[in-house]
One Martini backbone bead per residue (centre of mass of N, CA, C, O) as a GRO file, in nm:
protein
  128
    1ARG     BB    1   1.900   0.291  -0.397
    2VAL     BB    2   1.596   0.120  -0.390
    3PRO     BB    3   1.316   0.094  -0.216
    4SER     BB    4   1.123  -0.196  -0.112
    5LEU     BB    5   0.815  -0.067  -0.162
    6GLN     BB    6   0.479  -0.060  -0.140
    7ALA     BB    7   0.295   0.159  -0.355
    8ALA     BB    8  -0.032   0.207  -0.215
    9GLY     BB    9  -0.281   0.453  -0.120
   10LYS     BB   10  -0.121   0.733  -0.111
   11LYS     BB   11  -0.324   1.022  -0.158
   12ASN     BB   12  -0.166   1.285   0.012
   13SER     BB   13   0.044   1.325  -0.212
   14VAL     BB   14   0.176   1.625  -0.386
   15ASN     BB   15   0.509   1.559  -0.462
   16LEU     BB   16   0.477   1.405  -0.732
   17LEU     BB   17   0.573   1.286  -1.011
   18GLY     BB   18   0.517   1.349  -1.340
   19LEU     BB   19   0.304   1.219  -1.602
   20THR     BB   20   0.331   1.126  -1.928
   21GLU     BB   21   0.183   0.985  -2.200
   22GLY     BB   22   0.446   0.930  -2.360
   23GLU     BB   23   0.564   0.726  -2.119
   24LEU     BB   24   0.321   0.549  -2.190
   25LYS     BB   25   0.185   0.197  -2.181
   26GLU     BB   26  -0.130   0.062  -2.280
   27GLN     BB   27  -0.351  -0.201  -2.161
   28PHE     BB   28  -0.591  -0.449  -2.234
   29VAL     BB   29  -0.710  -0.705  -2.031
   30ARG     BB   30  -0.768  -0.986  -1.869
   31GLY     BB   31  -0.869  -1.086  -1.599
   32ASP     BB   32  -0.841  -1.220  -1.272
   33GLY     BB   33  -1.021  -1.435  -1.079
   34PRO     BB   34  -1.286  -1.369  -0.942
   35GLY     BB   35  -1.629  -1.335  -1.139
   36GLY     BB   36  -1.643  -1.481  -1.399
   37GLN     BB   37  -1.790  -1.335  -1.658
   38ALA     BB   38  -1.687  -1.056  -1.591
   39THR     BB   39  -1.396  -1.136  -1.626
   40ASN     BB   40  -1.363  -1.356  -1.878
   41LYS     BB   41  -1.507  -1.134  -2.104
   42THR     BB   42  -1.333  -0.883  -2.018
   43ASN     BB   43  -1.133  -0.584  -2.098
   44ASN     BB   44  -1.052  -0.425  -1.784
   45CYS     BB   45  -0.760  -0.474  -1.754
   46VAL     BB   46  -0.475  -0.269  -1.653
   47VAL     BB   47  -0.160  -0.201  -1.834
   48LEU     BB   48   0.103  -0.022  -1.704
   49LYS     BB   49   0.387   0.164  -1.868
   50HIS     BB   50   0.711   0.299  -1.771
   51VAL     BB   51   0.926   0.325  -1.987
   52PRO     BB   52   1.202   0.446  -1.860
   53SER     BB   53   1.176   0.251  -1.597
   54GLY     BB   54   0.995  -0.025  -1.636
   55ILE     BB   55   0.729   0.009  -1.489
   56VAL     BB   56   0.462  -0.215  -1.385
   57VAL     BB   57   0.106  -0.215  -1.398
   58LYS     BB   58  -0.167  -0.380  -1.239
   59CYS     BB   59  -0.542  -0.335  -1.280
   60HIS     BB   60  -0.847  -0.492  -1.114
   61GLN     BB   61  -1.062  -0.347  -0.894
   62THR     BB   62  -1.267  -0.298  -1.128
   63ARG     BB   63  -1.506  -0.314  -1.381
   64SER     BB   64  -1.401  -0.041  -1.457
   65MET     BB   65  -1.192   0.086  -1.688
   66GLU     BB   66  -1.161   0.380  -1.589
   67GLN     BB   67  -1.098   0.335  -1.303
   68ASN     BB   68  -0.838   0.154  -1.355
   69ARG     BB   69  -0.684   0.364  -1.497
   70LYS     BB   70  -0.669   0.568  -1.271
   71ILE     BB   71  -0.548   0.385  -1.055
   72ALA     BB   72  -0.290   0.300  -1.216
   73ARG     BB   73  -0.171   0.600  -1.236
   74GLU     BB   74  -0.136   0.629  -0.923
   75ILE     BB   75   0.055   0.403  -0.873
   76LEU     BB   76   0.268   0.467  -1.072
   77GLN     BB   77   0.334   0.745  -0.974
   78GLU     BB   78   0.449   0.634  -0.693
   79LYS     BB   79   0.656   0.434  -0.797
   80VAL     BB   80   0.828   0.641  -0.964
   81ASP     BB   81   0.891   0.818  -0.725
   82LEU     BB   82   1.035   0.607  -0.555
   83PHE     BB   83   1.247   0.541  -0.786
   84TYR     BB   84   1.370   0.841  -0.815
   85LYS     BB   85   1.378   0.940  -0.484
   86GLY     BB   86   1.331   0.736  -0.260
   87GLU     BB   87   1.373   0.849   0.056
   88ASP     BB   88   1.249   1.139  -0.043
   89SER     BB   89   0.982   1.025  -0.063
   90ASP     BB   90   0.662   1.050   0.044
   91VAL     BB   91   0.582   0.757   0.032
   92TYR     BB   92   0.821   0.661   0.220
   93LYS     BB   93   0.747   0.830   0.466
   94GLU     BB   94   0.448   0.715   0.502
   95LYS     BB   95   0.534   0.431   0.544
   96LYS     BB   96   0.716   0.446   0.784
   97ALA     BB   97   0.512   0.590   0.968
   98SER     BB   98   0.303   0.354   0.961
   99GLU     BB   99   0.506   0.150   1.081
  100LYS     BB  100   0.567   0.296   1.350
  101LYS     BB  101   0.281   0.307   1.459
  102LYS     BB  102   0.228   0.007   1.465
  103GLN     BB  103   0.452  -0.068   1.664
  104GLU     BB  104   0.343   0.109   1.894
  105LYS     BB  105   0.070  -0.029   1.924
  106LYS     BB  106   0.186  -0.304   1.988
  107ARG     BB  107   0.337  -0.230   2.235
  108ARG     BB  108   0.106  -0.131   2.401
  109ALA     BB  109  -0.055  -0.390   2.401
  110LYS     BB  110   0.152  -0.552   2.552
  111GLU     BB  111   0.164  -0.404   2.807
  112ASN     BB  112  -0.133  -0.418   2.878
  113LEU     BB  113  -0.120  -0.740   2.902
  114GLU     BB  114   0.088  -0.738   3.131
  115ARG     BB  115  -0.067  -0.595   3.334
  116LYS     BB  116  -0.312  -0.768   3.354
  117LYS     BB  117  -0.151  -1.029   3.444
  118HIS     BB  118  -0.039  -0.891   3.707
  119PHE     BB  119  -0.299  -0.824   3.839
  120LYS     BB  120  -0.421  -1.120   3.852
  121GLU     BB  121  -0.189  -1.220   4.032
  122MET     BB  122  -0.255  -1.024   4.262
  123GLN     BB  123  -0.526  -1.139   4.320
  124GLN     BB  124  -0.470  -1.428   4.379
  125LEU     BB  125  -0.290  -1.358   4.640
  126ASP     BB  126  -0.515  -1.206   4.801
  127LYS     BB  127  -0.699  -1.456   4.839
  128LYS     BB  128  -0.472  -1.640   5.008
   0.00000   0.00000   0.00000
């Protein structure tokens, strides 16, 4: 079973599976979204497909085609790594660690809020 996590932006993973250009199919299409003429008249959106796994990535983060190509390859490499390695993937482990850290931060914030609320209640009782 492949974990269904979005894998993007995890740039400090070094043990990712390598991609060869022969496995990739690349297209340039018009992007969508805000941007007016810069978006509507230029084909700088990159659609990259990893043929063996069937994973497709569409990248239109910048106006530069070269930067979009580079970003698309990074995202695709992470997704392919996650597809083949599953829970053993560095991308998966980083995502889980990030989620755990976020939950811990949320829990601490909730505890602090409860402490403040309790402190205010005690102050109110002391005034009476």
